[in-house]
């Protein structure tokens, strides 16, 4: 700060000593000197990178299995003035003719380094020296077989998506957009073996609201997947407490015996997803005749079938009184 302050004070004192006319002349000479320096600099050779768009012109029945880069980077050496002009030009584009570079024997489109160099030189339309092209060449396998539509599978990955306590995933509402994709393969036998495409691994925990994410699809060797990513939506909702008065039924009682239980029903409590709160309850409470010990006046009760999406199902009591009628 002291250095800046010192120079600022020097410039201030210089300005005070100079008249306004002298100040103007001084600044004019500074600007002219700067312009000369810029012109001399841009007259020298400079090295810089140029981005070039890549477009492949191909028949409609051809599908490239491997992605062709949409852009390549070219390092060129040219006069600085040409470099300056490039800033005001649109991004150059090379158009690769599939029929020109096709290798039917290997079912590939191959643009060798020398061929790519020639295409780039035509696109630049200058005398610049090309130092390096990345990538150096372009190679892609292709197929003329029609694609096959298959569903997107998310089920194998759902175990890695974990809701927070008192929340639950609604499996009936999980979806991907789109729910199916088109796959292209080099041969028919490979195409026949593909019946679904899996999403890549997604790991997330303590969710308290619906989870949405763009996920890539797991690649398959020598197979093109279109599109190669989908939007995964996992609905997450709170668990709501619900009370239900369930009648107690008796199982395995002999035909000549009737079992009466007291009380005949109990209030069961459980947690249910919010979206299913008003659904009919599908659970039973039972007494098993084989559990009856006639030396005791009570018999244990337990849950029977529970077919709903319930958690923390709780019985208020563990046994009831009973009476046998023969």
Coordinates of C-alpha atoms in Angstrom, one line a residue:
X1 CA 0.0 0.0 0.0
X2 CA 2.9 2.4 0.8
X3 CA 4.3 1.7 -2.7
X4 CA 1.0 2.5 -4.4
X5 CA 0.6 5.6 -2.3
X6 CA 4.1 6.8 -3.2
X7 CA 3.5 6.4 -6.9
X8 CA 0.0 8.0 -6.7
X9 CA 1.5 11.0 -5.0
X10 CA 4.2 11.2 -7.7
X11 CA 1.7 11.2 -10.5
X12 CA -0.4 13.8 -8.6
X13 CA 2.5 16.1 -8.2
X14 CA 3.5 15.6 -11.9
X15 CA 0.0 16.5 -13.0
X16 CA 0.0 19.7 -10.9
X17 CA 3.4 20.8 -12.5
X18 CA 2.1 20.2 -16.0
X19 CA -0.4 22.4 -17.8
X20 CA -3.5 20.9 -19.3
X21 CA -2.0 21.1 -22.8
X22 CA 1.1 19.3 -21.7
X23 CA -0.9 16.6 -20.0
X24 CA -2.9 16.1 -23.2
X25 CA 0.3 15.8 -25.3
X26 CA 1.8 13.4 -22.8
X27 CA -1.2 11.1 -22.8
X28 CA -1.4 11.2 -26.6
X29 CA 2.3 10.0 -26.9
X30 CA 1.5 7.2 -24.4
X31 CA -1.4 6.0 -26.5
X32 CA 0.6 6.2 -29.8
X33 CA 3.4 4.2 -28.2
X34 CA 1.0 1.6 -27.0
X35 CA -0.5 1.3 -30.4
X36 CA 2.9 0.8 -32.0
X37 CA 3.7 -1.9 -29.5
X38 CA 0.4 -3.7 -30.2
X39 CA 1.0 -3.6 -34.0
X40 CA 4.6 -4.9 -33.7
X41 CA 3.4 -7.7 -31.3
X42 CA 0.6 -8.8 -33.6
X43 CA 2.9 -8.8 -36.6
X44 CA 4.9 -11.6 -35.0
X45 CA 3.9 -15.3 -35.1
X46 CA 1.7 -16.5 -32.2
X47 CA 0.4 -19.9 -31.1
X48 CA -3.2 -20.3 -30.1
X49 CA -6.0 -22.9 -30.0
X50 CA -9.0 -22.9 -32.3
X51 CA -12.3 -24.8 -31.6
X52 CA -13.9 -26.4 -34.7
X53 CA -17.3 -27.9 -34.9
X54 CA -17.7 -31.4 -36.4
X55 CA -20.7 -32.5 -38.3
X56 CA -21.1 -36.0 -39.9
X57 CA -23.2 -36.2 -43.1
X58 CA -24.5 -39.8 -43.3
X59 CA -27.4 -41.8 -44.8
X60 CA -30.6 -42.1 -42.6
X61 CA -30.2 -45.9 -42.2
X62 CA -26.7 -45.6 -40.7
X63 CA -26.2 -45.3 -36.9
X64 CA -22.8 -44.5 -35.5
X65 CA -22.2 -46.8 -32.5
X66 CA -19.4 -44.7 -31.0
X67 CA -19.9 -41.0 -30.4
X68 CA -18.1 -38.7 -32.8
X69 CA -16.8 -35.6 -31.1
X70 CA -19.0 -32.6 -31.8
X71 CA -15.9 -30.3 -31.5
X72 CA -12.2 -30.7 -31.9
X73 CA -9.4 -28.5 -30.7
X74 CA -6.7 -27.3 -33.2
X75 CA -3.4 -25.7 -32.1
X76 CA -2.2 -23.4 -34.9
X77 CA 0.7 -21.0 -35.4
X78 CA -0.1 -17.8 -37.2
X79 CA 0.5 -14.1 -37.3
X80 CA -1.0 -12.2 -34.4
X81 CA -3.1 -10.2 -36.7
X82 CA -4.8 -13.3 -38.0
X83 CA -5.3 -14.4 -34.5
X84 CA -7.0 -11.1 -33.7
X85 CA -9.3 -11.5 -36.8
X86 CA -10.4 -15.0 -35.6
X87 CA -12.1 -13.4 -32.6
X88 CA -14.6 -11.7 -34.9
X89 CA -15.3 -14.8 -37.0
X90 CA -17.9 -17.5 -36.3
X91 CA -16.7 -20.9 -35.2
X92 CA -15.5 -22.9 -38.2
X93 CA -17.1 -26.2 -39.0
X94 CA -15.9 -29.3 -40.8
X95 CA -18.5 -31.6 -42.5
X96 CA -17.4 -35.2 -42.7
X97 CA -19.0 -37.2 -45.5
X98 CA -19.7 -40.7 -44.2
X99 CA -19.4 -42.2 -47.7
X100 CA -16.0 -40.8 -48.1
X101 CA -14.5 -42.3 -45.0
X102 CA -16.5 -45.6 -44.7
X103 CA -14.7 -48.9 -44.3
X104 CA -17.3 -51.5 -45.1
X105 CA -15.0 -54.4 -44.4
X106 CA -14.7 -53.4 -40.7
X107 CA -18.0 -51.6 -40.5
X108 CA -16.3 -48.4 -39.4
X109 CA -16.1 -44.8 -40.4
X110 CA -12.3 -43.9 -40.2
X111 CA -10.9 -40.4 -40.6
X112 CA -7.1 -40.8 -40.4
X113 CA -4.8 -38.1 -39.0
X114 CA -3.8 -36.9 -42.5
X115 CA -7.4 -36.7 -43.7
X116 CA -8.5 -34.9 -40.6
X117 CA -5.6 -32.4 -41.1
X118 CA -6.8 -31.7 -44.7
X119 CA -10.4 -31.2 -43.5
X120 CA -9.3 -28.8 -40.8
X121 CA -7.1 -26.8 -43.2
X122 CA -10.0 -26.3 -45.6
X123 CA -12.2 -25.2 -42.7
X124 CA -9.6 -22.6 -41.4
X125 CA -9.0 -21.2 -44.9
X126 CA -5.7 -19.6 -43.9
X127 CA -2.0 -20.1 -44.2
X128 CA -1.8 -21.0 -40.5
X129 CA 0.6 -23.8 -39.5
X130 CA -1.3 -26.7 -37.8
X131 CA 0.7 -27.9 -34.8
X132 CA -1.7 -30.3 -33.2
X133 CA -5.2 -31.7 -33.5
X134 CA -7.1 -33.3 -30.7
X135 CA -8.3 -35.9 -31.2
X136 CA -5.8 -36.8 -33.9
X137 CA -8.2 -39.1 -35.7
X138 CA -11.9 -40.1 -35.7
X139 CA -13.0 -43.7 -35.7
X140 CA -16.6 -45.0 -35.1
X141 CA -18.2 -48.4 -35.7
X142 CA -21.6 -48.2 -37.4
X143 CA -24.6 -50.3 -38.1
X144 CA -27.5 -50.3 -40.6
X145 CA -29.7 -52.5 -38.4
X146 CA -32.9 -50.9 -37.1
X147 CA -33.0 -50.1 -33.4
X148 CA -34.9 -52.0 -30.7
X149 CA -37.0 -50.3 -28.1
X150 CA -36.4 -51.6 -24.6
X151 CA -37.6 -50.5 -21.1
X152 CA -35.4 -48.7 -18.6
X153 CA -34.8 -50.7 -15.4
X154 CA -34.4 -48.8 -12.1
X155 CA -35.4 -51.6 -9.7
X156 CA -31.8 -53.0 -9.1
X157 CA -30.7 -49.5 -7.9
X158 CA -33.6 -48.5 -5.6
X159 CA -31.8 -50.1 -2.6
X160 CA -29.3 -47.2 -2.7
X161 CA -32.0 -44.5 -2.4
X162 CA -32.9 -44.2 1.3
X163 CA -35.6 -42.0 2.8
X164 CA -35.3 -40.3 6.2
X165 CA -37.1 -41.7 9.3
X166 CA -40.8 -41.3 9.2
X167 CA -40.7 -41.1 5.4
X168 CA -41.1 -43.8 2.8
X169 CA -40.6 -44.3 -1.0
X170 CA -43.7 -44.9 -3.0
X171 CA -42.5 -47.7 -5.3
X172 CA -45.7 -47.6 -7.4
X173 CA -44.9 -44.0 -8.5
X174 CA -41.2 -44.4 -9.3
X175 CA -40.6 -43.6 -13.0
X176 CA -38.0 -42.6 -15.5
X177 CA -38.6 -40.1 -18.4
X178 CA -38.5 -41.6 -20.9
X179 CA -39.4 -45.0 -19.6
X180 CA -37.9 -46.7 -22.6
X181 CA -34.9 -46.2 -25.0
X182 CA -33.8 -47.4 -28.4
X183 CA -30.7 -49.6 -28.7
X184 CA -28.6 -50.2 -31.8
X185 CA -26.1 -53.1 -32.1
X186 CA -23.6 -54.3 -34.7
X187 CA -25.3 -57.7 -35.1
X188 CA -28.8 -59.1 -34.7
X189 CA -27.8 -61.7 -32.0
X190 CA -26.6 -59.0 -29.7
X191 CA -29.7 -57.0 -30.3
X192 CA -31.9 -60.0 -29.4
X193 CA -30.2 -60.5 -26.1
X194 CA -30.9 -56.9 -24.9
X195 CA -34.3 -56.8 -23.1
X196 CA -33.7 -53.8 -20.8
X197 CA -31.2 -51.1 -20.0
X198 CA -30.1 -50.3 -16.4
X199 CA -29.6 -46.9 -14.9
X200 CA -26.2 -46.1 -13.4
X201 CA -25.8 -46.2 -9.7
X202 CA -27.5 -43.5 -7.7
X203 CA -26.8 -43.1 -3.9
X204 CA -28.7 -40.7 -1.7
X205 CA -30.0 -40.9 1.9
X206 CA -32.2 -39.1 4.3
X207 CA -34.7 -38.0 1.7
X208 CA -37.7 -36.0 2.9
X209 CA -39.2 -35.0 -0.4
X210 CA -39.5 -36.3 -4.0
X211 CA -36.1 -37.0 -5.5
X212 CA -35.4 -36.1 -9.2
X213 CA -32.1 -36.5 -11.0
X214 CA -30.8 -36.9 -14.5
X215 CA -28.9 -40.2 -14.6
X216 CA -26.8 -41.9 -17.3
X217 CA -27.6 -45.4 -18.5
X218 CA -25.1 -48.2 -18.1
X219 CA -23.3 -48.6 -21.3
X220 CA -23.2 -51.9 -23.2
X221 CA -20.1 -52.8 -25.3
X222 CA -20.6 -52.0 -29.0
X223 CA -24.2 -50.9 -28.4
X224 CA -25.6 -47.4 -29.0
X225 CA -28.3 -46.3 -26.5
X226 CA -30.6 -43.4 -27.6
X227 CA -31.0 -41.4 -25.4
X228 CA -28.1 -42.3 -23.1
X229 CA -29.6 -40.6 -20.0
X230 CA -33.0 -40.3 -18.4
X231 CA -34.7 -38.4 -15.6
X232 CA -35.3 -40.5 -12.6
X233 CA -38.1 -39.5 -10.2
X234 CA -38.5 -41.2 -6.8
X235 CA -41.6 -40.0 -4.9
X236 CA -41.0 -39.7 -1.1
X237 CA -43.8 -39.0 1.3
X238 CA -44.3 -38.9 5.1
X239 CA -45.7 -41.8 7.1
X240 CA -49.0 -41.1 8.8
X241 CA -50.3 -42.9 11.9
X242 CA -53.6 -44.7 11.4
X243 CA -55.8 -46.5 13.9
X244 CA -57.9 -49.5 12.8
X245 CA -60.4 -51.6 14.7
X246 CA -59.7 -55.2 13.6
X247 CA -62.0 -58.1 14.4
X248 CA -60.3 -61.1 15.9
X249 CA -60.7 -64.3 13.9
X250 CA -60.0 -67.9 15.1
X251 CA -58.0 -70.3 13.1
X252 CA -57.8 -74.1 13.2
X253 CA -60.8 -74.6 15.5
X254 CA -62.4 -78.1 15.3
X255 CA -65.8 -78.3 13.6
X256 CA -67.5 -79.3 16.9
X257 CA -66.0 -76.4 18.9
X258 CA -66.7 -72.8 18.9
X259 CA -64.3 -70.3 20.3
X260 CA -65.5 -67.0 21.6
X261 CA -62.9 -64.3 22.4
X262 CA -63.3 -61.2 24.6
X263 CA -62.9 -58.5 23.4
X264 CA -63.9 -59.6 19.9
X265 CA -61.8 -56.8 18.3
X266 CA -58.8 -54.6 19.0
X267 CA -57.5 -51.3 17.9
X268 CA -54.4 -51.7 15.8
X269 CA -52.1 -48.8 15.1
X270 CA -49.6 -48.5 12.2
X271 CA -47.9 -46.1 9.9
X272 CA -49.1 -45.8 6.3
X273 CA -47.8 -43.6 3.4
X274 CA -49.8 -40.4 3.2
X275 CA -51.1 -41.3 -0.3
X276 CA -52.6 -44.6 1.0
X277 CA -54.1 -43.2 4.2
X278 CA -57.7 -43.6 2.8
X279 CA -57.2 -47.0 1.2
X280 CA -59.1 -50.0 2.6
X281 CA -57.1 -51.7 5.4
X282 CA -55.9 -55.2 4.6
X283 CA -54.7 -56.8 7.8
X284 CA -56.1 -59.3 10.2
X285 CA -55.7 -60.2 13.9
X286 CA -56.0 -63.9 14.8
X287 CA -56.2 -66.5 17.6
X288 CA -54.8 -69.9 16.8
X289 CA -56.8 -72.7 18.4
X290 CA -53.6 -74.7 18.7
X291 CA -52.2 -72.0 21.0
X292 CA -55.1 -72.5 23.5
X293 CA -54.0 -73.9 26.9
X294 CA -57.2 -74.8 28.8
X295 CA -55.3 -74.4 32.0
X296 CA -55.2 -70.7 31.3
X297 CA -58.1 -68.3 30.7
X298 CA -56.3 -66.3 28.1
X299 CA -54.8 -67.0 24.7
X300 CA -52.3 -65.0 22.7
X301 CA -53.3 -62.9 19.7
X302 CA -51.1 -62.1 16.7
X303 CA -51.1 -60.5 13.3
X304 CA -52.4 -62.6 10.4
X305 CA -52.2 -61.4 6.8
X306 CA -50.8 -57.9 6.3
X307 CA -51.0 -57.1 2.6
X308 CA -50.9 -53.3 2.8
X309 CA -47.9 -51.0 2.8
X310 CA -47.8 -50.7 6.6
X311 CA -44.9 -50.2 9.0
X312 CA -44.7 -50.4 12.8
X313 CA -47.9 -52.3 13.2
X314 CA -48.7 -52.5 16.9
X315 CA -51.3 -54.5 18.8
X316 CA -52.5 -52.8 22.1
X317 CA -52.7 -56.1 23.9
X318 CA -51.0 -59.5 23.5
X319 CA -53.8 -61.8 24.7
X320 CA -57.5 -62.0 25.1
X321 CA -59.9 -64.0 27.2
X322 CA -61.8 -66.9 25.5
X323 CA -64.7 -69.3 26.0
X324 CA -65.1 -72.7 24.4
X325 CA -68.6 -73.9 23.4
X326 CA -69.1 -77.5 22.4

